[in-house]
């Protein structure tokens, strides 16, 4: 390439004018230094892009994991979008693995104990529907015994095809016959037995029920009072008493009741807020707070004591 007077060239770039400086560009050391600086800038820029992408990747990866971990540590009380535990004042009773007292969901979104629908939840009990069925296996009764709940002695369990006589049912036989005489189980109607027992801890024994060697679980009757002239029967309902495991962990403004559970070697407890306080009484729940003054209820109370 021929250069005219007053022109210099670096590659294809031309400088025109009087005596363009060429010494710095022709020096090989300077060219290498310039190239090294450009490479350094390029590497720095690439590292910055990589770091930005890495941080973005970590954020997108860790955030969902955090959300999932946080969600899994919470006791959920829903089955689908439309159905929730009917008594949500106990945040440790629900349908996820984080719940201390875990229920389950049916394919239709109903809240269940095993295969039995939950009717309602109270401070000491869970009421479960146990509709009449002639050919339900006695093994279904196992779902009602858990480390945190069990049928109370206020139930009469109706069984069928028992090889040995079931214990005498505390519920009067006439009342049982009145409610179940319309059941049509064919020739098996005469093999119905009513099982109940008295136990100091207030729960039925799973082992004792098994000793009856019955084949079918027909239904249940839950009663509000035994051996009295006035007995209220809940037909097709079984009452489960529930508890939390371990030593008492109640709010400072609550009283604790120790439960002798039917599970060997396991201690349980229940909490209840003192008079004048609202809440569930549990450290794992909402605790207790000073009851709000409600004028309508107070005026009604004054009217009653006049």
Tab-separated table of C-alpha atoms in Angstrom:
chain	number	residue	atom	x	y	z
A	1	UNK	CA	0.000	0.000	0.000
A	2	UNK	CA	1.372	3.406	-0.945
A	3	UNK	CA	0.942	6.255	1.506
A	4	UNK	CA	0.836	9.822	0.349
A	5	UNK	CA	2.768	12.507	2.158
A	6	UNK	CA	1.095	13.374	5.419
A	7	UNK	CA	-0.948	10.127	5.617
A	8	UNK	CA	-0.533	7.111	7.864
A	9	UNK	CA	-2.471	3.885	8.114
A	10	UNK	CA	-3.261	1.252	10.729
A	11	UNK	CA	-4.972	-1.613	9.030
A	12	UNK	CA	-7.668	-0.075	6.873
A	13	UNK	CA	-8.025	3.111	8.948
A	14	UNK	CA	-6.409	6.131	7.372
A	15	UNK	CA	-5.381	9.358	9.031
A	16	UNK	CA	-4.967	12.342	6.804
A	17	UNK	CA	-3.446	15.614	7.640
A	18	UNK	CA	-0.059	16.901	8.273
A	19	UNK	CA	2.269	14.267	9.620
A	20	UNK	CA	-0.130	11.992	11.508
A	21	UNK	CA	1.611	10.493	14.533
A	22	UNK	CA	2.694	6.948	13.840
A	23	UNK	CA	5.287	6.209	16.437
A	24	UNK	CA	2.850	5.026	19.151
A	25	UNK	CA	0.915	2.807	16.786
A	26	UNK	CA	3.891	1.294	15.071
A	27	UNK	CA	5.443	0.305	18.362
A	28	UNK	CA	4.718	-3.428	18.842
A	29	UNK	CA	4.718	-3.183	22.656
A	30	UNK	CA	2.088	-0.462	22.559
A	31	UNK	CA	-0.058	-2.513	20.201
A	32	UNK	CA	0.149	-5.521	22.484
A	33	UNK	CA	-0.701	-3.368	25.509
A	34	UNK	CA	-3.692	-1.919	23.679
A	35	UNK	CA	-4.886	-5.379	22.640
A	36	UNK	CA	-4.440	-6.666	26.192
A	37	UNK	CA	-6.472	-3.756	27.568
A	38	UNK	CA	-9.256	-4.414	25.061
A	39	UNK	CA	-9.246	-8.101	26.003
A	40	UNK	CA	-9.378	-7.192	29.687
A	41	UNK	CA	-12.383	-4.960	29.089
A	42	UNK	CA	-14.061	-7.733	27.089
A	43	UNK	CA	-13.384	-10.310	29.823
A	44	UNK	CA	-14.652	-7.924	32.508
A	45	UNK	CA	-17.799	-7.296	30.512
A	46	UNK	CA	-18.299	-11.037	29.971
A	47	UNK	CA	-17.771	-11.740	33.686
A	48	UNK	CA	-20.332	-9.074	34.588
A	49	UNK	CA	-22.881	-10.593	32.218
A	50	UNK	CA	-22.167	-14.057	33.617
A	51	UNK	CA	-22.512	-12.840	37.202
A	52	UNK	CA	-25.792	-11.123	36.376
A	53	UNK	CA	-27.118	-14.243	34.708
A	54	UNK	CA	-25.916	-16.390	37.621
A	55	UNK	CA	-27.627	-14.153	40.175
A	56	UNK	CA	-30.815	-14.193	38.121
A	57	UNK	CA	-30.650	-17.986	37.850
A	58	UNK	CA	-30.109	-18.379	41.594
A	59	UNK	CA	-32.976	-16.013	42.352
A	60	UNK	CA	-35.344	-17.902	40.067
A	61	UNK	CA	-34.193	-21.237	41.514
A	62	UNK	CA	-34.061	-20.430	45.231
A	63	UNK	CA	-37.235	-18.332	45.483
A	64	UNK	CA	-39.607	-21.149	44.448
A	65	UNK	CA	-37.766	-23.522	46.807
A	66	UNK	CA	-38.195	-21.021	49.651
A	67	UNK	CA	-41.882	-20.606	48.860
A	68	UNK	CA	-42.354	-24.383	48.742
A	69	UNK	CA	-40.433	-24.885	52.008
A	70	UNK	CA	-42.424	-22.143	53.728
A	71	UNK	CA	-45.662	-23.572	52.387
A	72	UNK	CA	-44.783	-27.126	53.464
A	73	UNK	CA	-44.079	-25.951	57.033
A	74	UNK	CA	-47.600	-24.524	57.359
A	75	UNK	CA	-50.624	-26.563	58.400
A	76	UNK	CA	-53.152	-26.266	55.577
A	77	UNK	CA	-56.845	-26.665	56.344
A	78	UNK	CA	-58.264	-26.967	52.848
A	79	UNK	CA	-59.366	-29.731	50.509
A	80	UNK	CA	-59.407	-28.012	47.137
A	81	UNK	CA	-60.621	-24.432	46.771
A	82	UNK	CA	-64.095	-24.634	48.251
A	83	UNK	CA	-63.898	-26.815	51.367
A	84	UNK	CA	-62.019	-26.111	54.594
A	85	UNK	CA	-61.874	-27.594	58.077
A	86	UNK	CA	-65.192	-26.614	59.633
A	87	UNK	CA	-63.641	-25.393	62.880
A	88	UNK	CA	-60.557	-23.376	61.947
A	89	UNK	CA	-59.849	-22.050	65.441
A	90	UNK	CA	-57.320	-24.878	65.859
A	91	UNK	CA	-54.527	-24.125	63.344
A	92	UNK	CA	-52.763	-27.423	64.096
A	93	UNK	CA	-55.700	-29.526	62.807
A	94	UNK	CA	-55.630	-29.765	59.025
A	95	UNK	CA	-54.897	-31.757	55.905
A	96	UNK	CA	-51.148	-31.307	55.272
A	97	UNK	CA	-48.118	-33.144	56.661
A	98	UNK	CA	-47.208	-30.117	58.814
A	99	UNK	CA	-50.409	-30.490	60.878
A	100	UNK	CA	-50.021	-32.097	64.304
A	101	UNK	CA	-53.478	-33.637	63.886
A	102	UNK	CA	-53.714	-34.600	60.243
A	103	UNK	CA	-56.946	-35.324	58.411
A	104	UNK	CA	-57.174	-36.297	54.746
A	105	UNK	CA	-59.084	-35.325	51.607
A	106	UNK	CA	-61.405	-37.396	49.440
A	107	UNK	CA	-61.308	-37.280	45.645
A	108	UNK	CA	-64.358	-34.987	45.822
A	109	UNK	CA	-62.579	-32.553	48.139
A	110	UNK	CA	-64.316	-33.604	51.372
A	111	UNK	CA	-62.355	-33.533	54.640
A	112	UNK	CA	-62.061	-37.057	55.998
A	113	UNK	CA	-60.779	-39.259	58.798
A	114	UNK	CA	-59.702	-42.262	56.784
A	115	UNK	CA	-62.750	-43.105	54.664
A	116	UNK	CA	-65.218	-41.279	56.928
A	117	UNK	CA	-66.358	-37.649	56.348
A	118	UNK	CA	-65.706	-35.130	59.126
A	119	UNK	CA	-68.906	-33.497	60.340
A	120	UNK	CA	-67.515	-30.935	62.788
A	121	UNK	CA	-64.612	-30.239	65.150
A	122	UNK	CA	-64.985	-29.164	68.784
A	123	UNK	CA	-62.479	-28.242	71.537
A	124	UNK	CA	-62.346	-31.857	72.750
A	125	UNK	CA	-63.783	-33.968	69.945
A	126	UNK	CA	-64.181	-34.583	66.221
A	127	UNK	CA	-67.572	-35.809	65.004
A	128	UNK	CA	-67.348	-38.204	62.068
A	129	UNK	CA	-70.157	-39.535	59.877
A	130	UNK	CA	-70.443	-43.322	59.981
A	131	UNK	CA	-73.401	-44.110	57.766
A	132	UNK	CA	-75.012	-47.536	57.830
A	133	UNK	CA	-73.403	-50.090	55.524
A	134	UNK	CA	-74.021	-53.819	55.757
A	135	UNK	CA	-70.785	-55.099	54.206
A	136	UNK	CA	-68.165	-52.612	55.500
A	137	UNK	CA	-65.072	-54.467	56.740
A	138	UNK	CA	-64.280	-54.273	60.454
A	139	UNK	CA	-60.775	-53.164	59.409
A	140	UNK	CA	-62.253	-49.770	58.483
A	141	UNK	CA	-62.502	-49.116	62.219
A	142	UNK	CA	-58.690	-48.855	62.341
A	143	UNK	CA	-58.906	-45.423	60.656
A	144	UNK	CA	-60.608	-44.052	63.776
A	145	UNK	CA	-57.648	-44.898	66.037
A	146	UNK	CA	-54.633	-42.616	65.665
A	147	UNK	CA	-51.771	-41.222	67.737
A	148	UNK	CA	-53.838	-38.042	68.230
A	149	UNK	CA	-57.453	-39.277	68.394
A	150	UNK	CA	-59.628	-42.292	69.198
A	151	UNK	CA	-63.343	-43.132	69.691
A	152	UNK	CA	-64.577	-42.180	73.148
A	153	UNK	CA	-66.567	-44.387	75.511
A	154	UNK	CA	-69.616	-42.287	74.626
A	155	UNK	CA	-70.023	-44.379	71.474
A	156	UNK	CA	-71.863	-47.589	70.784
A	157	UNK	CA	-70.225	-49.340	67.822
A	158	UNK	CA	-72.614	-51.523	65.810
A	159	UNK	CA	-70.941	-54.680	64.511
A	160	UNK	CA	-72.023	-57.749	62.537
A	161	UNK	CA	-71.038	-61.413	62.321
A	162	UNK	CA	-69.208	-61.577	65.646
A	163	UNK	CA	-67.678	-64.968	66.520
A	164	UNK	CA	-67.755	-64.094	70.200
A	165	UNK	CA	-70.406	-61.894	71.846
A	166	UNK	CA	-69.535	-58.203	71.945
A	167	UNK	CA	-69.578	-56.494	75.331
A	168	UNK	CA	-72.963	-55.373	76.578
A	169	UNK	CA	-73.791	-52.044	74.989
A	170	UNK	CA	-74.400	-49.244	77.471
A	171	UNK	CA	-77.017	-47.804	75.126
A	172	UNK	CA	-80.434	-49.358	75.862
A	173	UNK	CA	-81.168	-52.149	73.364
A	174	UNK	CA	-84.656	-50.815	72.722
A	175	UNK	CA	-83.223	-47.518	71.525
A	176	UNK	CA	-80.773	-49.283	69.208
A	177	UNK	CA	-83.531	-51.445	67.731
A	178	UNK	CA	-85.790	-48.426	67.258
A	179	UNK	CA	-83.246	-46.621	65.110
A	180	UNK	CA	-81.993	-49.608	63.112
A	181	UNK	CA	-85.029	-51.850	62.726
A	182	UNK	CA	-85.557	-50.515	59.197
A	183	UNK	CA	-82.097	-51.642	58.047
A	184	UNK	CA	-82.311	-54.348	55.425
A	185	UNK	CA	-79.208	-56.519	55.548
A	186	UNK	CA	-81.106	-59.628	54.551
A	187	UNK	CA	-80.887	-62.546	56.942
A	188	UNK	CA	-77.967	-60.823	58.702
A	189	UNK	CA	-80.225	-58.441	60.636
A	190	UNK	CA	-80.224	-60.770	63.623
A	191	UNK	CA	-76.413	-60.865	63.889
A	192	UNK	CA	-76.028	-57.188	64.859
A	193	UNK	CA	-74.065	-56.541	68.076
A	194	UNK	CA	-73.554	-53.261	69.912
A	195	UNK	CA	-70.094	-52.767	71.419
A	196	UNK	CA	-69.194	-50.245	74.113
A	197	UNK	CA	-67.033	-50.171	77.206
A	198	UNK	CA	-66.248	-48.111	80.269
A	199	UNK	CA	-62.624	-47.073	80.644
A	200	UNK	CA	-60.999	-44.625	83.024
A	201	UNK	CA	-59.239	-42.752	80.213
A	202	UNK	CA	-62.543	-42.225	78.385
A	203	UNK	CA	-61.543	-44.027	75.165
A	204	UNK	CA	-62.453	-47.319	73.536
A	205	UNK	CA	-59.693	-49.892	73.291
A	206	UNK	CA	-58.777	-50.907	69.762
A	207	UNK	CA	-57.434	-54.226	71.061
A	208	UNK	CA	-60.682	-55.008	72.898
A	209	UNK	CA	-62.787	-54.254	69.819
A	210	UNK	CA	-60.604	-56.640	67.813
A	211	UNK	CA	-61.177	-59.417	70.372
A	212	UNK	CA	-64.852	-59.501	69.438
A	213	UNK	CA	-63.777	-61.101	66.127
A	214	UNK	CA	-66.559	-59.355	64.239
A	215	UNK	CA	-66.536	-59.312	60.463
A	216	UNK	CA	-68.384	-56.099	59.598
A	217	UNK	CA	-68.671	-52.522	60.890
A	218	UNK	CA	-72.314	-51.511	60.487
A	219	UNK	CA	-72.524	-48.024	62.045
A	220	UNK	CA	-72.255	-46.143	65.335
A	221	UNK	CA	-74.375	-44.263	67.850
A	222	UNK	CA	-72.922	-41.380	69.837
A	223	UNK	CA	-74.718	-40.375	73.025
A	224	UNK	CA	-74.749	-37.251	75.174
A	225	UNK	CA	-75.660	-39.106	78.358
A	226	UNK	CA	-75.545	-42.719	79.517
A	227	UNK	CA	-77.807	-44.496	81.985
A	228	UNK	CA	-80.237	-41.600	82.377
A	229	UNK	CA	-83.892	-41.193	81.590
A	230	UNK	CA	-82.998	-38.528	79.017
A	231	UNK	CA	-80.581	-39.783	76.380
A	232	UNK	CA	-79.772	-37.838	73.212
A	233	UNK	CA	-78.607	-40.127	70.411
A	234	UNK	CA	-76.610	-39.097	67.349
A	235	UNK	CA	-77.260	-41.935	64.927
A	236	UNK	CA	-74.628	-42.648	62.285
A	237	UNK	CA	-72.086	-40.507	64.167
A	238	UNK	CA	-68.922	-41.521	66.007
A	239	UNK	CA	-67.268	-39.163	68.481
A	240	UNK	CA	-63.462	-39.054	68.437
A	241	UNK	CA	-61.636	-37.502	71.367
A	242	UNK	CA	-58.459	-35.679	70.286
A	243	UNK	CA	-55.303	-34.460	72.023
A	244	UNK	CA	-51.817	-33.118	71.346
A	245	UNK	CA	-48.855	-35.319	72.204
A	246	UNK	CA	-46.292	-34.554	74.892
A	247	UNK	CA	-46.274	-32.499	78.061
A	248	UNK	CA	-48.516	-29.482	78.544
A	249	UNK	CA	-47.746	-26.604	76.198
A	250	UNK	CA	-50.548	-24.188	76.930
A	251	UNK	CA	-50.775	-20.412	76.933
A	252	UNK	CA	-50.009	-18.727	80.257
A	253	UNK	CA	-53.690	-17.769	80.586
A	254	UNK	CA	-54.919	-21.322	79.939
A	255	UNK	CA	-55.411	-24.441	82.028
A	256	UNK	CA	-53.994	-27.784	80.930
A	257	UNK	CA	-55.687	-31.174	81.128
A	258	UNK	CA	-53.364	-34.164	80.890
A	259	UNK	CA	-54.778	-36.973	78.760
A	260	UNK	CA	-54.136	-40.642	79.390
A	261	UNK	CA	-54.123	-41.645	75.744
A	262	UNK	CA	-55.116	-45.143	74.600
A	263	UNK	CA	-51.722	-45.382	72.887
A	264	UNK	CA	-49.326	-47.167	75.237
A	265	UNK	CA	-46.509	-44.987	76.551
A	266	UNK	CA	-47.792	-41.730	75.051
A	267	UNK	CA	-48.909	-38.752	77.093
A	268	UNK	CA	-51.261	-36.127	75.706
A	269	UNK	CA	-52.863	-32.856	76.748
A	270	UNK	CA	-55.586	-30.329	75.978
A	271	UNK	CA	-55.696	-26.611	76.757
A	272	UNK	CA	-58.544	-24.268	77.645
A	273	UNK	CA	-58.453	-20.506	78.183
A	274	UNK	CA	-59.393	-19.265	81.635
A	275	UNK	CA	-62.650	-17.429	82.218
A	276	UNK	CA	-62.554	-13.971	80.694
A	277	UNK	CA	-60.184	-14.991	77.884
A	278	UNK	CA	-60.868	-16.000	74.284
A	279	UNK	CA	-58.833	-18.349	72.078
A	280	UNK	CA	-57.843	-21.999	71.867
A	281	UNK	CA	-55.327	-21.881	74.740
A	282	UNK	CA	-52.491	-23.615	72.876
A	283	UNK	CA	-48.961	-22.341	72.321
A	284	UNK	CA	-49.146	-23.976	68.896
A	285	UNK	CA	-52.465	-22.229	68.247
A	286	UNK	CA	-53.745	-18.698	68.807
A	287	UNK	CA	-53.260	-18.771	72.584
A	288	UNK	CA	-55.534	-16.663	74.819
A	289	UNK	CA	-56.424	-12.996	74.763
A	290	UNK	CA	-58.550	-10.867	77.042
A	291	UNK	CA	-62.191	-11.288	76.098
A	292	UNK	CA	-63.800	-8.333	74.353
A	293	UNK	CA	-66.592	-6.535	76.166
A	294	UNK	CA	-69.826	-6.999	74.225
A	295	UNK	CA	-72.658	-4.697	75.325
A	296	UNK	CA	-75.587	-6.726	73.853
A	297	UNK	CA	-74.477	-9.920	75.626
A	298	UNK	CA	-73.914	-7.995	78.868
A	299	UNK	CA	-77.376	-6.425	78.754
A	300	UNK	CA	-78.891	-9.831	78.059
A	301	UNK	CA	-77.010	-11.230	81.059
A	302	UNK	CA	-78.375	-8.457	83.305
A	303	UNK	CA	-81.875	-9.225	82.062
A	304	UNK	CA	-81.479	-12.907	82.952
A	305	UNK	CA	-80.294	-12.322	86.532
A	306	UNK	CA	-83.053	-9.861	87.488
